[in-house]
Amino acid sequence: PPPFGAWRAQLEQAENGAVLLDRLISPHDAAELVQALPVDDLYGHVLTIGLADCTELLTLASGEQVRGMLDSEIWVRDELSVERLDPWLTALMHAGPETLGRWMLDLDDEILNWVIKRSVRTVVIEDPEDFNPPEAEHVTSPDGRMCVVFPEGEPRDLPVKIFLDWLMREDSLLCLNLLLGAEAALDSVLQEQAYRWRTGRM
């Protein structure tokens, strides 16, 4: 394989997005090479190729790189933009549940809670025998003590559903705590704290 510097030069000389993508993912040590790229470089390559075509490339990126790219992508001034975030969640979803889950957990806690609040309402079930399930799409936790509701039932909720399903299988306690924490958190506080973390990195 070419040395890292020569490989980066090949990326800069790519004639189009398809050639660039091939040069990024074709080396046998592609993951190591991609993860050595500066975040700004990788972000520029993703924009050149097109996010929808970057599923395989995103599987090679580190959680830190994904978080850095989202720092540049999903903010409008000092506010998080769900419209800007949705395409990235969809691309990560297409990379597979494990990849989606790993990257979601690498996000700042505030952004992860904010994402969950966009799609999910969590209801604690005090008495399972007297609980009346909502008419909206929902699922009950294995112990019957929590109901996770998707009030809008929008297609954009699918990445969050896949993430929560994966996390429930991997670490049910973490999943339940995350749902409860997101339910209790205030949007304004989450965005303010997330913006501070983002400002510090940039």
C-alpha positions as a Python dict, from the first residue, in 0.01 Angstrom:
ca = {
    (1, 'P'): (0, 0, 0),
    (2, 'P'): (116, 357, -59),
    (3, 'P'): (246, 559, 235),
    (4, 'F'): (-10, 777, 407),
    (5, 'G'): (118, 1097, 243),
    (6, 'A'): (106, 946, -104),
    (7, 'W'): (-243, 808, -40),
    (8, 'R'): (-367, 1152, 68),
    (9, 'A'): (-220, 1300, -248),
    (10, 'Q'): (-412, 1043, -453),
    (11, 'L'): (-731, 1150, -280),
    (12, 'E'): (-673, 1514, -372),
    (13, 'Q'): (-612, 1417, -735),
    (14, 'A'): (-930, 1211, -774),
    (15, 'E'): (-1122, 1315, -1086),
    (16, 'N'): (-1468, 1274, -933),
    (17, 'G'): (-1657, 1148, -631),
    (18, 'A'): (-1670, 786, -749),
    (19, 'V'): (-1293, 770, -794),
    (20, 'L'): (-1242, 943, -460),
    (21, 'L'): (-1465, 693, -282),
    (22, 'D'): (-1280, 400, -438),
    (23, 'R'): (-945, 538, -327),
    (24, 'L'): (-1074, 588, 24),
    (25, 'I'): (-1219, 242, 79),
    (26, 'S'): (-1010, 14, -142),
    (27, 'P'): (-681, -15, 56),
    (28, 'H'): (-658, -326, 272),
    (29, 'D'): (-587, -100, 571),
    (30, 'A'): (-858, 150, 474),
    (31, 'A'): (-998, 187, 827),
    (32, 'E'): (-658, 278, 967),
    (33, 'L'): (-595, 526, 686),
    (34, 'V'): (-940, 688, 702),
    (35, 'Q'): (-923, 728, 1079),
    (36, 'A'): (-588, 904, 1041),
    (37, 'L'): (-744, 1176, 824),
    (38, 'P'): (-818, 1514, 983),
    (39, 'V'): (-1189, 1560, 1041),
    (40, 'D'): (-1209, 1855, 800),
    (41, 'D'): (-1051, 1650, 521),
    (42, 'L'): (-1286, 1356, 572),
    (43, 'Y'): (-1585, 1590, 590),
    (44, 'G'): (-1483, 1751, 262),
    (45, 'H'): (-1450, 1410, 99),
    (46, 'V'): (-1798, 1309, 220),
    (47, 'L'): (-1943, 1627, 72),
    (48, 'T'): (-1764, 1564, -258),
    (49, 'I'): (-1886, 1205, -283),
    (50, 'G'): (-2236, 1271, -148),
    (51, 'L'): (-2357, 1150, 188),
    (52, 'A'): (-2597, 896, 39),
    (53, 'D'): (-2306, 714, -129),
    (54, 'C'): (-2082, 713, 179),
    (55, 'T'): (-2226, 422, 374),
    (56, 'E'): (-1916, 206, 338),
    (57, 'L'): (-1686, 500, 405),
    (58, 'L'): (-1874, 592, 722),
    (59, 'T'): (-1827, 239, 857),
    (60, 'L'): (-1451, 306, 848),
    (61, 'A'): (-1462, 640, 1030),
    (62, 'S'): (-1407, 675, 1402),
    (63, 'G'): (-1670, 802, 1642),
    (64, 'E'): (-1458, 1111, 1699),
    (65, 'Q'): (-1456, 1184, 1325),
    (66, 'V'): (-1833, 1142, 1297),
    (67, 'R'): (-1884, 1370, 1595),
    (68, 'G'): (-1654, 1628, 1437),
    (69, 'M'): (-1837, 1617, 1104),
    (70, 'L'): (-2169, 1661, 1281),
    (71, 'D'): (-2022, 1962, 1462),
    (72, 'S'): (-1993, 2124, 1119),
    (73, 'E'): (-2315, 1994, 974),
    (74, 'I'): (-2607, 1995, 1216),
    (75, 'W'): (-2592, 2343, 1368),
    (76, 'V'): (-2763, 2659, 1245),
    (77, 'R'): (-2584, 2929, 1441),
    (78, 'D'): (-2632, 2813, 1801),
    (79, 'E'): (-2930, 2581, 1744),
    (80, 'L'): (-2942, 2214, 1650),
    (81, 'S'): (-3120, 2139, 1322),
    (82, 'V'): (-3315, 1816, 1294),
    (83, 'E'): (-3342, 1868, 917),
    (84, 'R'): (-2962, 1869, 890),
    (85, 'L'): (-2923, 1572, 1125),
    (86, 'D'): (-3177, 1336, 967),
    (87, 'P'): (-2974, 1255, 650),
    (88, 'W'): (-2672, 1165, 864),
    (89, 'L'): (-2876, 936, 1089),
    (90, 'T'): (-3017, 769, 779),
    (91, 'A'): (-2669, 719, 633),
    (92, 'L'): (-2543, 575, 962),
    (93, 'M'): (-2850, 349, 978),
    (94, 'H'): (-2767, 207, 636),
    (95, 'A'): (-2421, 122, 769),
    (96, 'G'): (-2588, -130, 1002),
    (97, 'P'): (-2726, -138, 1360),
    (98, 'E'): (-2389, -198, 1523),
    (99, 'T'): (-2224, 90, 1341),
    (100, 'L'): (-2522, 317, 1407),
    (101, 'G'): (-2521, 220, 1773),
    (102, 'R'): (-2149, 271, 1817),
    (103, 'W'): (-2160, 616, 1663),
    (104, 'M'): (-2473, 723, 1849),
    (105, 'L'): (-2306, 634, 2179),
    (106, 'D'): (-1999, 835, 2073),
    (107, 'L'): (-2209, 1151, 2042),
    (108, 'D'): (-2213, 1403, 2321),
    (109, 'D'): (-2471, 1292, 2579),
    (110, 'E'): (-2666, 1613, 2525),
    (111, 'I'): (-2702, 1555, 2150),
    (112, 'L'): (-2794, 1190, 2201),
    (113, 'N'): (-3066, 1289, 2447),
    (114, 'W'): (-3185, 1560, 2208),
    (115, 'V'): (-3207, 1310, 1921),
    (116, 'I'): (-3412, 1068, 2130),
    (117, 'K'): (-3648, 1343, 2245),
    (118, 'R'): (-3722, 1425, 1879),
    (119, 'S'): (-3880, 1081, 1826),
    (120, 'V'): (-3962, 922, 2160),
    (121, 'R'): (-4184, 980, 2462),
    (122, 'T'): (-4118, 752, 2760),
    (123, 'V'): (-4394, 662, 3004),
    (124, 'V'): (-4318, 494, 3337),
    (125, 'I'): (-4583, 229, 3410),
    (126, 'E'): (-4670, 236, 3779),
    (127, 'D'): (-4926, -45, 3765),
    (128, 'P'): (-4900, -274, 3458),
    (129, 'E'): (-5246, -422, 3522),
    (130, 'D'): (-5416, -80, 3502),
    (131, 'F'): (-5205, 62, 3221),
    (132, 'N'): (-5390, 162, 2904),
    (133, 'P'): (-5149, 154, 2608),
    (134, 'P'): (-5155, 464, 2385),
    (135, 'E'): (-5299, 449, 2037),
    (136, 'A'): (-4970, 571, 1890),
    (137, 'E'): (-4696, 328, 1790),
    (138, 'H'): (-4529, 199, 2106),
    (139, 'V'): (-4330, -81, 2264),
    (140, 'T'): (-4319, -196, 2627),
    (141, 'S'): (-3995, -276, 2806),
    (142, 'P'): (-3931, -646, 2889),
    (143, 'D'): (-4013, -589, 3256),
    (144, 'G'): (-4343, -418, 3171),
    (145, 'R'): (-4249, -104, 3364),
    (146, 'M'): (-4186, 135, 3077),
    (147, 'C'): (-4368, 221, 2757),
    (148, 'V'): (-4169, 378, 2474),
    (149, 'V'): (-4400, 576, 2248),
    (150, 'F'): (-4332, 713, 1899),
    (151, 'P'): (-4602, 984, 1890),
    (152, 'E'): (-4554, 1098, 1532),
    (153, 'G'): (-4474, 763, 1374),
    (154, 'E'): (-4264, 937, 1108),
    (155, 'P'): (-4017, 760, 875),
    (156, 'R'): (-3745, 978, 1024),
    (157, 'D'): (-3791, 790, 1354),
    (158, 'L'): (-3652, 467, 1205),
    (159, 'P'): (-3282, 526, 1290),
    (160, 'V'): (-3378, 597, 1651),
    (161, 'K'): (-3591, 281, 1666),
    (162, 'I'): (-3305, 71, 1529),
    (163, 'F'): (-3061, 229, 1771),
    (164, 'L'): (-3284, 168, 2073),
    (165, 'D'): (-3354, -191, 1967),
    (166, 'W'): (-2979, -254, 1930),
    (167, 'L'): (-2899, -89, 2263),
    (168, 'M'): (-3173, -278, 2446),
    (169, 'R'): (-3016, -603, 2329),
    (170, 'E'): (-2661, -489, 2407),
    (171, 'D'): (-2719, -314, 2740),
    (172, 'S'): (-3079, -294, 2853),
    (173, 'L'): (-2999, -96, 3170),
    (174, 'L'): (-2814, 172, 2974),
    (175, 'C'): (-3102, 190, 2726),
    (176, 'L'): (-3366, 234, 2997),
    (177, 'N'): (-3159, 496, 3178),
    (178, 'L'): (-3103, 681, 2852),
    (179, 'L'): (-3476, 687, 2778),
    (180, 'L'): (-3559, 817, 3124),
    (181, 'G'): (-3286, 1078, 3110),
    (182, 'A'): (-3398, 1205, 2772),
    (183, 'E'): (-3759, 1228, 2889),
    (184, 'A'): (-3661, 1441, 3188),
    (185, 'A'): (-3416, 1670, 3007),
    (186, 'L'): (-3508, 2017, 2882),
    (187, 'D'): (-3446, 2101, 2516),
    (188, 'S'): (-3299, 2440, 2595),
    (189, 'V'): (-3052, 2297, 2845),
    (190, 'L'): (-2947, 2016, 2611),
    (191, 'Q'): (-2881, 2254, 2323),
    (192, 'E'): (-2694, 2504, 2539),
    (193, 'Q'): (-2464, 2238, 2682),
    (194, 'A'): (-2413, 2070, 2344),
    (195, 'Y'): (-2319, 2403, 2190),
    (196, 'R'): (-2058, 2457, 2460),
    (197, 'W'): (-1897, 2120, 2384),
    (198, 'R'): (-1905, 2196, 2012),
    (199, 'T'): (-1754, 2543, 2059),
    (200, 'G'): (-1476, 2396, 2270),
    (201, 'R'): (-1383, 2143, 2000),
    (202, 'M'): (-1392, 2393, 1716),
}
